[in-house]
């Protein structure tokens, strides 16, 4: 029966080409606009590490002085070096990593290649296992390399191919006039958003070189990103704000806790640590610690741009307007065929059959509108990729959004066809036959 109704729908389209084209275009424009913005929102608001997002926690505490203190406000968004290294030594989590961003100058040995700078990450050994960083060659360093402040490095495959063209594990790379031994090459890895360090670009490409945090401090390499300081910096520390005892928060600290019991225990540990530091005279403010999993941390920082949210709502508002226009066009089309429907009813067609016939016709319009809307959505995403935003290159239609586009088009057209189909099935055969 569905096939028969589908054939009737195609015949109806041929008889009313202009009206059908208008309805298909209305559906397509609404679907194209809404799916363009929805796809961007879907990409930007997704879980960057779904297999672990509930086990990875961002650590916060408040080591600042009482100057400017406001009760109930959030703790510092980053950690001091002293507290980060203390927590790292205690090893209370299944894994833990302290980190900061930086920039390094590379002096290539490749003939004809001039020096250039790359973004880098100074971190500890658990970083790669915690965040499931994939490797093309080699592996990350271990605790021994951290403690010995060894000059080892992990680089990305893109940088590896640029400098060496093949497996570079065991080779040397010159960073800021210092020789480092390459021990690992990562595959393409771009969590979206870059949840582990929100002080940098939320959706950028990420760093190209990773070295031990301890080594970066031994070599006094410069860091980048936000830094919050209070009180007076120690005059005897050659590293200034980056020194061990500097009253500055500039380090991101993550911990992996594989069970709810371990999470609860770690929360208690943070409170106890804060209390101990207050007794020692380092902390002045009341205990204010926080442990946020990945998605909570992203929500607290409102990572998805506000204009993307607004555009999504506006696009779905436009889709609603398009559906209302489609309702009017379908209503006009079905009621214009009152005599045809009356004859069918007189020949024994039930109201249900008329209703289903009209819905199949509306759904067919939705399929056509969805296919055209899919093309418009791809065009819209291409336009997004031309923008200078850091997330522009991520705007692609994946299989999930492809199916969503077609389903949304069909569902939207069926909803638009409900009122016209209900009106059409109310046609009285006697009145229509008498008017002939």
Short mmCIF file of C-alpha atoms in Angstrom, two decimals:
data_model
loop_
_atom_site.label_atom_id
_atom_site.label_comp_id
_atom_site.label_asym_id
_atom_site.label_seq_id
_atom_site.Cartn_x
_atom_site.Cartn_y
_atom_site.Cartn_z
CA UNK A 1 0.00 0.00 0.00
CA UNK A 2 2.87 2.36 0.77
CA UNK A 3 4.25 1.86 -2.75
CA UNK A 4 0.87 2.73 -4.23
CA UNK A 5 0.65 5.93 -2.18
CA UNK A 6 4.19 6.80 -3.22
CA UNK A 7 3.24 6.48 -6.91
CA UNK A 8 0.22 8.72 -6.31
CA UNK A 9 2.52 11.28 -4.68
CA UNK A 10 4.84 11.31 -7.70
CA UNK A 11 1.87 11.82 -10.05
CA UNK A 12 0.65 14.67 -7.88
CA UNK A 13 4.08 16.29 -8.05
CA UNK A 14 4.00 16.21 -11.84
CA UNK A 15 0.58 17.88 -11.91
CA UNK A 16 1.66 20.67 -9.52
CA UNK A 17 5.32 21.21 -10.30
CA UNK A 18 5.58 24.83 -9.13
CA UNK A 19 3.75 24.22 -5.85
CA UNK A 20 5.81 21.09 -5.19
CA UNK A 21 9.05 22.94 -5.94
CA UNK A 22 8.11 25.69 -3.49
CA UNK A 23 7.45 23.15 -0.72
CA UNK A 24 10.68 21.26 -1.40
CA UNK A 25 12.61 24.53 -1.41
CA UNK A 26 11.01 25.67 1.86
CA UNK A 27 11.94 22.39 3.58
CA UNK A 28 15.44 22.46 2.07
CA UNK A 29 16.20 26.01 3.21
CA UNK A 30 15.06 25.28 6.75
CA UNK A 31 16.95 21.98 6.92
CA UNK A 32 20.10 23.47 5.37
CA UNK A 33 20.24 26.38 7.82
CA UNK A 34 19.41 24.33 10.91
CA UNK A 35 21.77 21.46 10.11
CA UNK A 36 24.65 23.82 9.36
CA UNK A 37 24.43 25.42 12.79
CA UNK A 38 23.50 22.17 14.55
CA UNK A 39 26.54 20.42 13.07
CA UNK A 40 28.84 23.20 14.28
CA UNK A 41 27.22 23.06 17.74
CA UNK A 42 27.49 19.25 17.76
CA UNK A 43 31.20 19.38 16.93
CA UNK A 44 32.00 22.07 19.49
CA UNK A 45 29.95 20.69 22.38
CA UNK A 46 30.81 17.01 22.07
CA UNK A 47 32.62 14.87 24.62
CA UNK A 48 36.33 15.13 23.70
CA UNK A 49 37.27 11.84 25.40
CA UNK A 50 34.04 9.84 25.89
CA UNK A 51 35.80 6.67 27.02
CA UNK A 52 37.28 8.48 30.03
CA UNK A 53 35.50 11.78 30.58
CA UNK A 54 33.89 10.56 33.80
CA UNK A 55 37.26 9.40 35.22
CA UNK A 56 39.43 12.42 34.45
CA UNK A 57 39.23 15.30 36.91
CA UNK A 58 40.60 18.82 36.91
CA UNK A 59 42.02 19.90 40.27
CA UNK A 60 41.54 23.37 41.79
CA UNK A 61 42.38 24.96 45.11
CA UNK A 62 42.80 28.49 46.46
CA UNK A 63 46.31 29.31 47.74
CA UNK A 64 45.98 33.11 47.38
CA UNK A 65 46.17 35.71 50.16
CA UNK A 66 43.14 37.35 51.76
CA UNK A 67 43.55 40.45 49.59
CA UNK A 68 40.44 40.73 47.44
CA UNK A 69 38.85 37.65 48.99
CA UNK A 70 35.12 37.21 48.38
CA UNK A 71 33.35 34.40 50.20
CA UNK A 72 31.84 31.79 47.89
CA UNK A 73 33.84 32.69 44.80
CA UNK A 74 35.51 30.05 42.65
CA UNK A 75 39.03 28.84 43.53
CA UNK A 76 41.97 29.62 41.28
CA UNK A 77 41.49 28.14 37.82
CA UNK A 78 45.09 26.86 37.78
CA UNK A 79 47.61 25.52 40.27
CA UNK A 80 50.91 26.77 41.64
CA UNK A 81 54.06 24.87 40.82
CA UNK A 82 54.65 24.06 44.51
CA UNK A 83 51.21 22.48 44.97
CA UNK A 84 51.32 20.67 41.62
CA UNK A 85 54.64 19.04 42.36
CA UNK A 86 53.47 18.12 45.88
CA UNK A 87 50.34 16.41 44.55
CA UNK A 88 52.38 14.69 41.85
CA UNK A 89 54.77 13.25 44.45
CA UNK A 90 51.91 11.99 46.62
CA UNK A 91 50.43 9.98 43.70
CA UNK A 92 46.95 9.68 45.20
CA UNK A 93 45.27 9.09 41.83
CA UNK A 94 45.45 6.20 39.38
CA UNK A 95 47.32 8.61 37.13
CA UNK A 96 48.15 12.30 37.43
CA UNK A 97 49.71 14.93 35.21
CA UNK A 98 50.83 18.53 35.65
CA UNK A 99 51.36 20.64 32.57
CA UNK A 100 51.80 24.01 30.97
CA UNK A 101 52.07 25.31 27.42
CA UNK A 102 55.18 26.85 25.95
CA UNK A 103 56.92 27.76 22.74
CA UNK A 104 60.17 26.31 21.40
CA UNK A 105 62.46 27.24 18.54
CA UNK A 106 63.58 24.35 16.33
CA UNK A 107 66.90 24.45 14.53
CA UNK A 108 66.46 21.82 11.77
CA UNK A 109 69.38 19.76 10.51
CA UNK A 110 67.59 19.27 7.19
CA UNK A 111 69.40 21.04 4.38
CA UNK A 112 67.76 24.29 3.28
CA UNK A 113 65.27 24.45 6.15
CA UNK A 114 65.33 27.60 8.27
CA UNK A 115 64.65 27.65 12.04
CA UNK A 116 61.02 27.99 13.13
CA UNK A 117 58.99 27.96 16.32
CA UNK A 118 56.37 25.47 17.45
CA UNK A 119 53.88 25.26 20.28
CA UNK A 120 54.98 22.83 22.98
CA UNK A 121 53.67 21.20 26.14
CA UNK A 122 55.67 20.69 29.30
CA UNK A 123 54.10 17.81 31.19
CA UNK A 124 54.70 14.72 33.30
CA UNK A 125 54.93 11.08 32.25
CA UNK A 126 51.29 10.03 32.80
CA UNK A 127 50.00 12.57 30.26
CA UNK A 128 50.02 10.20 27.29
CA UNK A 129 48.30 7.28 29.02
CA UNK A 130 45.78 9.50 30.80
CA UNK A 131 44.56 11.14 27.63
CA UNK A 132 44.93 8.10 25.34
CA UNK A 133 47.37 9.82 23.01
CA UNK A 134 47.98 7.48 20.02
CA UNK A 135 51.54 6.77 18.89
CA UNK A 136 52.84 6.10 15.39
CA UNK A 137 56.34 5.27 16.63
CA UNK A 138 57.90 4.80 20.04
CA UNK A 139 56.21 5.88 23.27
CA UNK A 140 56.17 8.53 25.98
CA UNK A 141 58.72 8.85 28.77
CA UNK A 142 58.46 7.39 32.26
CA UNK A 143 58.79 8.54 35.86
CA UNK A 144 62.56 7.97 35.79
CA UNK A 145 62.96 10.45 32.94
CA UNK A 146 60.84 12.96 34.89
CA UNK A 147 62.96 12.60 38.01
CA UNK A 148 66.25 12.69 36.12
CA UNK A 149 65.12 15.73 34.09
CA UNK A 150 66.23 13.97 30.93
CA UNK A 151 66.22 15.77 27.61
CA UNK A 152 63.73 13.57 25.81
CA UNK A 153 60.92 14.65 23.53
CA UNK A 154 57.77 13.37 21.87
CA UNK A 155 56.79 15.04 18.60
CA UNK A 156 53.77 14.86 16.32
CA UNK A 157 53.75 12.87 13.09
CA UNK A 158 53.34 16.06 11.05
CA UNK A 159 56.49 17.53 12.56
CA UNK A 160 58.25 14.18 12.22
CA UNK A 161 57.44 14.01 8.50
CA UNK A 162 58.48 17.62 8.03
CA UNK A 163 61.87 17.20 9.68
CA UNK A 164 62.78 13.57 9.07
CA UNK A 165 60.38 11.98 6.60
CA UNK A 166 60.39 8.64 8.45
CA UNK A 167 60.62 7.10 11.90
CA UNK A 168 62.63 9.60 13.96
CA UNK A 169 62.72 7.67 17.25
CA UNK A 170 66.29 7.72 18.59
CA UNK A 171 67.24 10.77 16.56
CA UNK A 172 68.05 14.20 17.96
CA UNK A 173 66.10 17.42 17.67
CA UNK A 174 67.47 20.83 18.64
CA UNK A 175 65.05 22.87 20.76
CA UNK A 176 66.04 26.35 22.01
CA UNK A 177 69.72 25.52 21.46
CA UNK A 178 69.41 22.27 23.47
CA UNK A 179 69.71 18.74 22.09
CA UNK A 180 66.75 16.43 22.83
CA UNK A 181 66.42 12.73 22.02
CA UNK A 182 63.15 11.80 20.30
CA UNK A 183 61.52 8.80 22.00
CA UNK A 184 58.01 8.92 20.50
CA UNK A 185 55.98 10.18 17.56
CA UNK A 186 52.24 10.71 18.04
CA UNK A 187 49.55 10.02 15.50
CA UNK A 188 47.02 12.71 14.65
CA UNK A 189 45.44 13.69 17.99
CA UNK A 190 43.08 16.61 18.27
CA UNK A 191 40.54 16.31 21.10
CA UNK A 192 37.67 18.72 20.55
CA UNK A 193 37.53 20.88 22.57
CA UNK A 194 41.10 20.89 23.94
CA UNK A 195 39.79 20.28 27.43
CA UNK A 196 43.14 19.66 29.15
CA UNK A 197 44.25 23.31 28.79
CA UNK A 198 41.51 25.92 28.35
CA UNK A 199 43.99 28.79 28.71
CA UNK A 200 45.00 28.15 25.09
CA UNK A 201 42.86 27.94 21.96
CA UNK A 202 39.82 25.79 22.74
CA UNK A 203 39.69 24.22 19.27
CA UNK A 204 43.17 24.72 17.85
CA UNK A 205 45.53 22.14 16.41
CA UNK A 206 47.49 21.70 19.62
CA UNK A 207 51.18 21.36 20.41
CA UNK A 208 53.80 19.73 18.20
CA UNK A 209 56.43 18.95 20.84
CA UNK A 210 56.09 17.42 24.32
CA UNK A 211 58.92 17.44 26.85
CA UNK A 212 59.11 16.63 30.60
CA UNK A 213 57.96 19.48 32.81
CA UNK A 214 60.94 18.92 35.10
CA UNK A 215 63.30 19.32 32.13
CA UNK A 216 61.62 22.55 31.09
CA UNK A 217 62.29 23.98 34.54
CA UNK A 218 65.88 22.76 34.62
CA UNK A 219 66.49 24.57 31.32
CA UNK A 220 64.36 27.57 32.39
CA UNK A 221 62.24 27.43 29.26
CA UNK A 222 59.53 30.07 28.94
CA UNK A 223 55.87 29.17 29.38
CA UNK A 224 52.75 30.61 27.75
CA UNK A 225 49.14 30.90 28.78
CA UNK A 226 47.36 32.63 31.64
CA UNK A 227 49.11 33.33 34.92
CA UNK A 228 47.62 34.76 38.12
CA UNK A 229 49.94 36.06 40.85
CA UNK A 230 49.41 37.57 44.30
CA UNK A 231 51.61 38.90 47.05
CA UNK A 232 55.34 39.32 46.38
CA UNK A 233 57.44 37.04 44.21
CA UNK A 234 60.60 35.64 45.88
CA UNK A 235 63.58 37.79 44.93
CA UNK A 236 66.05 34.90 45.23
CA UNK A 237 64.38 32.69 42.60
CA UNK A 238 65.97 33.11 39.15
CA UNK A 239 62.80 31.79 37.52
CA UNK A 240 60.60 34.51 39.00
CA UNK A 241 56.92 33.73 38.44
CA UNK A 242 57.80 30.22 37.23
CA UNK A 243 59.80 29.39 40.35
CA UNK A 244 58.93 26.64 42.78
CA UNK A 245 57.84 29.00 45.56
CA UNK A 246 56.37 31.76 43.40
CA UNK A 247 52.84 32.81 44.47
CA UNK A 248 51.49 32.32 40.97
CA UNK A 249 48.92 29.93 39.50
CA UNK A 250 49.87 28.87 35.97
CA UNK A 251 49.81 25.06 35.83
CA UNK A 252 46.98 22.72 34.83
CA UNK A 253 46.68 19.61 36.98
CA UNK A 254 44.63 16.53 36.02
CA UNK A 255 44.07 13.29 37.90
CA UNK A 256 42.52 9.99 36.79
CA UNK A 257 40.25 8.29 39.33
CA UNK A 258 38.77 4.99 38.18
CA UNK A 259 35.98 4.63 40.76
CA UNK A 260 33.54 6.70 42.80
CA UNK A 261 35.31 5.59 45.99
CA UNK A 262 38.63 6.90 44.71
CA UNK A 263 36.99 10.15 43.70
CA UNK A 264 35.55 10.61 47.20
CA UNK A 265 38.91 9.77 48.77
CA UNK A 266 40.71 12.26 46.54
CA UNK A 267 38.26 15.02 47.47
CA UNK A 268 39.06 14.36 51.14
CA UNK A 269 42.76 14.35 50.32
CA UNK A 270 42.51 17.81 48.69
CA UNK A 271 40.70 19.21 51.72
CA UNK A 272 43.30 17.75 54.08
CA UNK A 273 46.14 19.08 51.92
CA UNK A 274 44.60 22.57 51.91
CA UNK A 275 44.18 22.47 55.69
CA UNK A 276 47.83 21.42 56.14
CA UNK A 277 49.06 24.25 53.92
CA UNK A 278 47.00 26.74 55.93
CA UNK A 279 48.53 25.49 59.16
CA UNK A 280 51.98 25.83 57.57
CA UNK A 281 51.18 29.47 56.74
CA UNK A 282 51.12 29.11 52.94
CA UNK A 283 47.34 29.32 52.46
CA UNK A 284 45.34 32.16 54.01
CA UNK A 285 41.88 31.70 52.58
CA UNK A 286 39.32 29.17 53.87
CA UNK A 287 39.46 25.72 52.31
CA UNK A 288 38.13 25.93 48.77
CA UNK A 289 38.96 22.89 46.66
CA UNK A 290 37.23 21.55 43.60
CA UNK A 291 37.38 18.39 41.49
CA UNK A 292 35.59 18.62 38.14
CA UNK A 293 35.28 15.89 35.53
CA UNK A 294 35.80 16.72 31.87
CA UNK A 295 32.24 17.67 30.91
CA UNK A 296 31.65 19.61 34.12
CA UNK A 297 34.89 21.53 33.54
CA UNK A 298 33.81 22.40 30.00
CA UNK A 299 30.38 23.55 31.18
CA UNK A 300 31.85 25.71 33.94
CA UNK A 301 34.10 27.44 31.42
CA UNK A 302 31.31 27.91 28.84
CA UNK A 303 33.58 26.57 26.13
CA UNK A 304 30.96 26.59 23.34
CA UNK A 305 30.93 30.15 21.88
CA UNK A 306 27.75 32.07 22.70
CA UNK A 307 27.23 33.12 19.09
CA UNK A 308 27.12 29.45 18.02
CA UNK A 309 24.33 28.73 20.52
CA UNK A 310 22.39 31.79 19.34
CA UNK A 311 22.82 30.88 15.67
CA UNK A 312 21.52 27.37 16.38
CA UNK A 313 18.33 28.70 18.00
CA UNK A 314 17.81 31.23 15.19
CA UNK A 315 18.27 28.53 12.55
CA UNK A 316 15.67 26.28 14.15
CA UNK A 317 13.35 29.29 14.38
CA UNK A 318 13.83 29.73 10.64
CA UNK A 319 13.05 26.03 10.14
CA UNK A 320 9.79 26.52 12.05
CA UNK A 321 8.86 29.42 9.75
CA UNK A 322 9.62 27.22 6.73
CA UNK A 323 7.41 24.45 8.16
CA UNK A 324 4.52 26.87 8.69
CA UNK A 325 4.82 27.93 5.04
CA UNK A 326 4.86 24.26 4.04
CA UNK A 327 1.71 23.64 6.09
CA UNK A 328 -0.08 26.40 4.18
CA UNK A 329 1.08 25.10 0.81
CA UNK A 330 0.11 21.50 1.61
CA UNK A 331 -3.28 22.64 2.90
CA UNK A 332 -3.94 24.53 -0.32
CA UNK A 333 -2.79 21.59 -2.42
CA UNK A 334 -4.86 18.95 -0.64
CA UNK A 335 -8.03 21.02 -0.47
CA UNK A 336 -7.71 21.85 -4.16
CA UNK A 337 -8.01 18.10 -4.77
CA UNK A 338 -11.29 17.90 -2.85
CA UNK A 339 -13.22 16.45 -5.78
CA UNK A 340 -10.61 13.74 -6.36
CA UNK A 341 -10.65 12.84 -2.68
CA UNK A 342 -14.45 12.82 -2.70
CA UNK A 343 -14.50 10.32 -5.56
CA UNK A 344 -12.04 8.08 -3.75
CA UNK A 345 -14.14 8.24 -0.62
CA UNK A 346 -17.28 7.38 -2.62
CA UNK A 347 -15.50 4.39 -4.12
CA UNK A 348 -14.80 3.02 -0.65
CA UNK A 349 -11.54 4.62 0.50
CA UNK A 350 -11.55 5.13 4.27
CA UNK A 351 -10.60 8.35 6.00
CA UNK A 352 -7.55 6.56 7.32
CA UNK A 353 -6.49 5.69 3.77
CA UNK A 354 -6.85 9.33 2.69
CA UNK A 355 -4.90 10.45 5.73
CA UNK A 356 -2.06 7.99 5.04
CA UNK A 357 -1.97 8.96 1.35
CA UNK A 358 -1.54 12.62 2.23
CA UNK A 359 1.13 11.84 4.85
CA UNK A 360 3.11 9.73 2.37
CA UNK A 361 2.99 12.65 -0.06
CA UNK A 362 4.21 15.02 2.66
CA UNK A 363 6.97 12.58 3.61
CA UNK A 364 8.07 12.30 -0.01
CA UNK A 365 8.36 16.07 -0.14
CA UNK A 366 10.45 15.82 3.01
CA UNK A 367 12.82 13.31 1.39
CA UNK A 368 13.32 15.59 -1.61
CA UNK A 369 13.73 18.61 0.67
CA UNK A 370 16.15 16.69 2.86
CA UNK A 371 18.38 15.74 -0.07
CA UNK A 372 18.44 19.33 -1.30
CA UNK A 373 18.87 20.56 2.29
CA UNK A 374 21.83 18.23 2.69
CA UNK A 375 23.52 19.96 -0.22
CA UNK A 376 22.75 23.36 1.29
CA UNK A 377 24.11 22.23 4.66
CA UNK A 378 27.37 21.11 3.03
CA UNK A 379 27.58 24.49 1.30
CA UNK A 380 26.94 26.23 4.62
CA UNK A 381 29.64 24.19 6.38
CA UNK A 382 32.06 25.03 3.57
CA UNK A 383 31.33 28.71 4.26
CA UNK A 384 31.98 28.14 7.98
CA UNK A 385 35.37 26.57 7.15
CA UNK A 386 36.38 29.78 5.37
CA UNK A 387 36.04 31.79 8.58
CA UNK A 388 39.14 32.67 10.66
CA UNK A 389 37.75 31.00 13.82
CA UNK A 390 39.88 28.31 15.48
CA UNK A 391 37.01 25.82 15.15
CA UNK A 392 36.30 26.52 11.46
CA UNK A 393 38.27 23.55 10.13
CA UNK A 394 36.20 21.17 12.30
CA UNK A 395 32.92 21.96 10.53
CA UNK A 396 32.29 18.72 8.64
CA UNK A 397 29.15 16.60 8.27
CA UNK A 398 29.86 13.19 9.80
CA UNK A 399 27.67 10.07 9.29
CA UNK A 400 25.65 10.81 12.45
CA UNK A 401 24.71 14.30 11.27
CA UNK A 402 24.10 13.01 7.74
CA UNK A 403 21.44 10.61 8.99
CA UNK A 404 20.09 13.29 11.34
CA UNK A 405 19.60 15.64 8.40
CA UNK A 406 17.46 13.18 6.44
CA UNK A 407 15.49 12.07 9.50
CA UNK A 408 14.82 15.67 10.52
CA UNK A 409 13.62 16.53 7.02
CA UNK A 410 11.18 13.61 6.91
CA UNK A 411 9.90 14.17 10.46
CA UNK A 412 9.51 17.90 9.84
CA UNK A 413 7.54 17.33 6.63
CA UNK A 414 5.33 14.72 8.30
CA UNK A 415 4.57 17.16 11.12
CA UNK A 416 3.81 19.84 8.55
CA UNK A 417 1.49 17.40 6.76
CA UNK A 418 -0.60 16.42 9.79
CA UNK A 419 -3.06 19.33 9.67
CA UNK A 420 -3.48 19.32 5.86
CA UNK A 421 -3.91 15.51 5.87
CA UNK A 422 -6.49 15.72 8.68
CA UNK A 423 -8.38 18.42 6.75
CA UNK A 424 -8.29 16.35 3.57
CA UNK A 425 -9.76 13.26 5.23
CA UNK A 426 -12.70 15.36 6.49
CA UNK A 427 -13.89 15.92 2.90
CA UNK A 428 -17.54 14.80 2.54
CA UNK A 429 -18.02 12.62 -0.58
CA UNK A 430 -21.63 13.62 -1.16
CA UNK A 431 -20.90 17.35 -1.28
CA UNK A 432 -17.96 16.86 -3.63
CA UNK A 433 -19.92 14.57 -5.99
CA UNK A 434 -22.93 16.95 -6.00
CA UNK A 435 -20.64 19.85 -7.00
CA UNK A 436 -19.34 17.99 -10.05
#
